[in-house]
PDB file of C-alpha atoms in Angstrom:
ATOM      1  CA  MET A  22      16.042  24.595  47.506  1.00  0.00           C
ATOM      2  CA  TYR A  23      16.849  21.029  48.433  1.00  0.00           C
ATOM      3  CA  ARG A  24      14.065  18.454  48.330  1.00  0.00           C
ATOM      4  CA  ILE A  25      14.008  16.241  51.411  1.00  0.00           C
ATOM      5  CA  LEU A  26      11.961  13.086  51.898  1.00  0.00           C
ATOM      6  CA  SER A  27      11.443  12.474  55.632  1.00  0.00           C
ATOM      7  CA  VAL A  28      10.268   9.047  56.800  1.00  0.00           C
ATOM      8  CA  SER A  29       9.110   7.903  60.242  1.00  0.00           C
ATOM      9  CA  ARG A  30       6.467   5.900  62.048  1.00  0.00           C
ATOM     10  CA  HIS A  31       6.520   8.310  65.020  1.00  0.00           C
ATOM     11  CA  LEU A  32       4.211  11.181  64.017  1.00  0.00           C
ATOM     12  CA  SER A  33       5.260  13.770  66.600  1.00  0.00           C
ATOM     13  CA  LEU A  34       8.982  13.224  65.886  1.00  0.00           C
ATOM     14  CA  LEU A  35       8.288  13.381  62.155  1.00  0.00           C
ATOM     15  CA  LEU A  36       6.346  16.645  62.431  1.00  0.00           C
ATOM     16  CA  SER A  37       8.981  18.203  64.668  1.00  0.00           C
ATOM     17  CA  ARG A  38      11.812  17.167  62.314  1.00  0.00           C
ATOM     18  CA  ASN A  39       9.920  18.370  59.249  1.00  0.00           C
ATOM     19  CA  ASP A  40       9.181  21.749  60.856  1.00  0.00           C
ATOM     20  CA  ALA A  41      12.851  22.243  61.763  1.00  0.00           C
ATOM     21  CA  LEU A  42      13.951  21.321  58.233  1.00  0.00           C
ATOM     22  CA  ALA A  43      11.377  23.645  56.649  1.00  0.00           C
ATOM     23  CA  MET A  44      12.490  26.488  58.925  1.00  0.00           C
ATOM     24  CA  ALA A  45      16.074  25.856  57.744  1.00  0.00           C
ATOM     25  CA  GLY A  46      14.950  26.318  54.138  1.00  0.00           C
ATOM     26  CA  PHE A  47      14.459  22.734  52.960  1.00  0.00           C
ATOM     27  CA  ASN A  48      11.442  21.561  50.946  1.00  0.00           C
ATOM     28  CA  VAL A  49      10.216  18.596  53.013  1.00  0.00           C
ATOM     29  CA  VAL A  50       7.604  15.945  52.237  1.00  0.00           C
ATOM     30  CA  SER A  51       6.744  12.661  53.923  1.00  0.00           C
ATOM     31  CA  PRO A  52       4.961   9.532  52.761  1.00  0.00           C
ATOM     32  CA  ARG A  53       1.774   8.516  54.587  1.00  0.00           C
ATOM     33  CA  ALA A  54       3.535   5.295  55.563  1.00  0.00           C
ATOM     34  CA  PRO A  55       7.183   4.258  55.217  1.00  0.00           C
ATOM     35  CA  GLU A  56       6.144   1.616  52.669  1.00  0.00           C
ATOM     36  CA  ASP A  57       5.101   4.448  50.316  1.00  0.00           C
ATOM     37  CA  THR A  58       8.596   5.958  50.220  1.00  0.00           C
ATOM     38  CA  ALA A  59       9.675   4.436  46.887  1.00  0.00           C
ATOM     39  CA  SER A  60       6.742   5.818  44.930  1.00  0.00           C
ATOM     40  CA  LEU A  61       7.151   9.245  46.528  1.00  0.00           C
ATOM     41  CA  ALA A  62      10.902   9.194  45.808  1.00  0.00           C
ATOM     42  CA  ALA A  63      10.204   8.439  42.143  1.00  0.00           C
ATOM     43  CA  GLU A  64       7.653  11.251  41.966  1.00  0.00           C
ATOM     44  CA  ARG A  65       9.467  13.953  43.983  1.00  0.00           C
ATOM     45  CA  GLU A  66      13.127  13.212  43.084  1.00  0.00           C
ATOM     46  CA  PRO A  67      14.539  14.062  46.535  1.00  0.00           C
ATOM     47  CA  ASP A  68      18.087  15.231  47.137  1.00  0.00           C
ATOM     48  CA  ALA A  69      18.094  13.427  50.506  1.00  0.00           C
ATOM     49  CA  VAL A  70      16.005  10.855  52.343  1.00  0.00           C
ATOM     50  CA  ILE A  71      15.930  10.935  56.135  1.00  0.00           C
ATOM     51  CA  ILE A  72      14.798   7.733  57.835  1.00  0.00           C
ATOM     52  CA  GLY A  73      13.939   7.755  61.521  1.00  0.00           C
ATOM     53  CA  HIS A  74      14.732   5.014  64.023  1.00  0.00           C
ATOM     54  CA  SER A  75      11.038   4.169  64.369  1.00  0.00           C
ATOM     55  CA  VAL A  76      11.094   2.544  60.928  1.00  0.00           C
ATOM     56  CA  GLU A  77      11.695  -1.177  61.388  1.00  0.00           C
ATOM     57  CA  PRO A  78      15.095  -2.469  60.188  1.00  0.00           C
ATOM     58  CA  HIS A  79      13.629  -4.657  57.411  1.00  0.00           C
ATOM     59  CA  THR A  80      11.474  -1.779  56.124  1.00  0.00           C
ATOM     60  CA  ARG A  81      14.423   0.619  56.415  1.00  0.00           C
ATOM     61  CA  ALA A  82      16.584  -1.769  54.361  1.00  0.00           C
ATOM     62  CA  GLN A  83      13.913  -1.954  51.659  1.00  0.00           C
ATOM     63  CA  ILE A  84      13.523   1.843  51.593  1.00  0.00           C
ATOM     64  CA  ILE A  85      17.276   2.338  51.233  1.00  0.00           C
ATOM     65  CA  ALA A  86      17.496  -0.271  48.450  1.00  0.00           C
ATOM     66  CA  ASP A  87      14.577   1.347  46.614  1.00  0.00           C
ATOM     67  CA  VAL A  88      16.008   4.851  46.960  1.00  0.00           C
ATOM     68  CA  ARG A  89      19.423   3.685  45.722  1.00  0.00           C
ATOM     69  CA  ARG A  90      17.735   2.158  42.655  1.00  0.00           C
ATOM     70  CA  ILE A  91      15.497   5.172  41.930  1.00  0.00           C
ATOM     71  CA  ARG A  92      17.864   8.026  42.923  1.00  0.00           C
ATOM     72  CA  PRO A  93      21.446   6.676  43.059  1.00  0.00           C
ATOM     73  CA  LYS A  94      22.973  10.031  44.064  1.00  0.00           C
ATOM     74  CA  CYS A  95      20.419  10.711  46.801  1.00  0.00           C
ATOM     75  CA  LEU A  96      21.890  11.158  50.277  1.00  0.00           C
ATOM     76  CA  VAL A  97      20.432   8.661  52.766  1.00  0.00           C
ATOM     77  CA  VAL A  98      20.497   9.721  56.422  1.00  0.00           C
ATOM     78  CA  PHE A  99      19.442   7.504  59.326  1.00  0.00           C
ATOM     79  CA  VAL A 100      18.527   9.458  62.462  1.00  0.00           C
ATOM     80  CA  TYR A 101      18.027   8.128  65.969  1.00  0.00           C
ATOM     81  CA  ALA A 102      17.374   9.631  69.391  1.00  0.00           C
ATOM     82  CA  PHE A 103      18.211   6.818  71.752  1.00  0.00           C
ATOM     83  CA  PRO A 104      21.741   6.140  73.050  1.00  0.00           C
ATOM     84  CA  GLU A 105      21.280   2.372  72.720  1.00  0.00           C
ATOM     85  CA  THR A 106      20.479   2.711  69.011  1.00  0.00           C
ATOM     86  CA  THR A 107      23.341   2.158  66.619  1.00  0.00           C
ATOM     87  CA  GLY A 108      23.740   3.488  63.111  1.00  0.00           C
ATOM     88  CA  ASP A 109      22.557   1.834  59.954  1.00  0.00           C
ATOM     89  CA  PRO A 110      25.429   0.592  57.778  1.00  0.00           C
ATOM     90  CA  MET A 111      23.340   0.953  54.616  1.00  0.00           C
ATOM     91  CA  ALA A 112      22.839   4.699  55.152  1.00  0.00           C
ATOM     92  CA  ASP A 113      25.352   7.284  53.970  1.00  0.00           C
ATOM     93  CA  VAL A 114      25.170   8.954  57.380  1.00  0.00           C
ATOM     94  CA  SER A 115      23.875   7.752  60.764  1.00  0.00           C
ATOM     95  CA  LEU A 116      23.221  10.579  63.182  1.00  0.00           C
ATOM     96  CA  ASP A 117      22.219  10.898  66.835  1.00  0.00           C
ATOM     97  CA  VAL A 118      19.633  13.686  67.055  1.00  0.00           C
ATOM     98  CA  THR A 119      18.898  13.262  70.767  1.00  0.00           C
ATOM     99  CA  HIS A 120      19.730  16.919  71.407  1.00  0.00           C
ATOM    100  CA  GLY A 121      17.729  18.340  68.503  1.00  0.00           C
ATOM    101  CA  PRO A 122      17.802  18.723  64.732  1.00  0.00           C
ATOM    102  CA  GLU A 123      20.799  21.082  64.487  1.00  0.00           C
ATOM    103  CA  SER A 124      23.265  18.293  63.700  1.00  0.00           C
ATOM    104  CA  LEU A 125      20.931  16.977  60.982  1.00  0.00           C
ATOM    105  CA  ILE A 126      20.620  20.405  59.382  1.00  0.00           C
ATOM    106  CA  THR A 127      24.399  20.848  59.492  1.00  0.00           C
ATOM    107  CA  ILE A 128      25.026  17.441  57.889  1.00  0.00           C
ATOM    108  CA  LEU A 129      22.544  18.179  55.096  1.00  0.00           C
ATOM    109  CA  GLN A 130      24.119  21.572  54.416  1.00  0.00           C
ATOM    110  CA  GLU A 131      27.589  20.023  54.335  1.00  0.00           C
ATOM    111  CA  ARG A 132      26.819  16.882  52.339  1.00  0.00           C
ATOM    112  CA  LEU A 133      24.384  18.092  49.683  1.00  0.00           C
ATOM    113  CA  PRO A 134      26.138  19.490  46.594  1.00  0.00           C
ATOM    114  CA  ARG A 135      25.799  23.241  46.096  1.00  0.00           C
ATOM    115  CA  SER A 136      24.954  22.681  42.416  1.00  0.00           C
ATOM    116  CA  GLN A 137      21.782  20.803  43.377  1.00  0.00           C
ATOM    117  CA  ALA A 138      20.576  23.737  45.453  1.00  0.00           C
ATOM    118  CA  THR A 139      20.904  25.953  42.403  1.00  0.00           C
ATOM    119  CA  GLU A 140      19.142  23.433  40.140  1.00  0.00           C
ATOM    120  CA  SER A 141      16.361  22.844  42.651  1.00  0.00           C
ATOM    121  CA  SER A 142      15.596  26.554  42.987  1.00  0.00           C
ATOM    122  CA  SER A 143      15.730  27.240  39.269  1.00  0.00           C
ATOM    123  CA  GLY A 144      12.155  26.199  38.624  1.00  0.00           C
ATOM    124  CA  ARG A 145      12.676  22.495  38.045  1.00  0.00           C
ATOM    125  CA  PRO A 146       9.515  20.593  39.059  1.00  0.00           C
TER     126      PRO A 146
END
């Protein structure tokens, strides 16, 4: 099972996204605040980090830099739900989720290596 770290300042969007990811079979956790992402990434060793558009650009940049340092192979996905929002060039993937989480789930299934799914479900902490 893939470990996903989901980050947002918008609680209802975060809860909705996390529920959809859990229903799709992902193990999802979120920091209390975006600034806590680095310590949680070091502790939980996520396969992917999803950062919502509600996280300020400077905080998002710091999160991405920290994740790249802590987990270099971790997939970083920036999600947004507003047409006027553009992607984040520091992320591996920028994705419009205006119409729901299906595109996010598909991207994660396509981009995360199959070998990690096996390792993650084999009892590794």
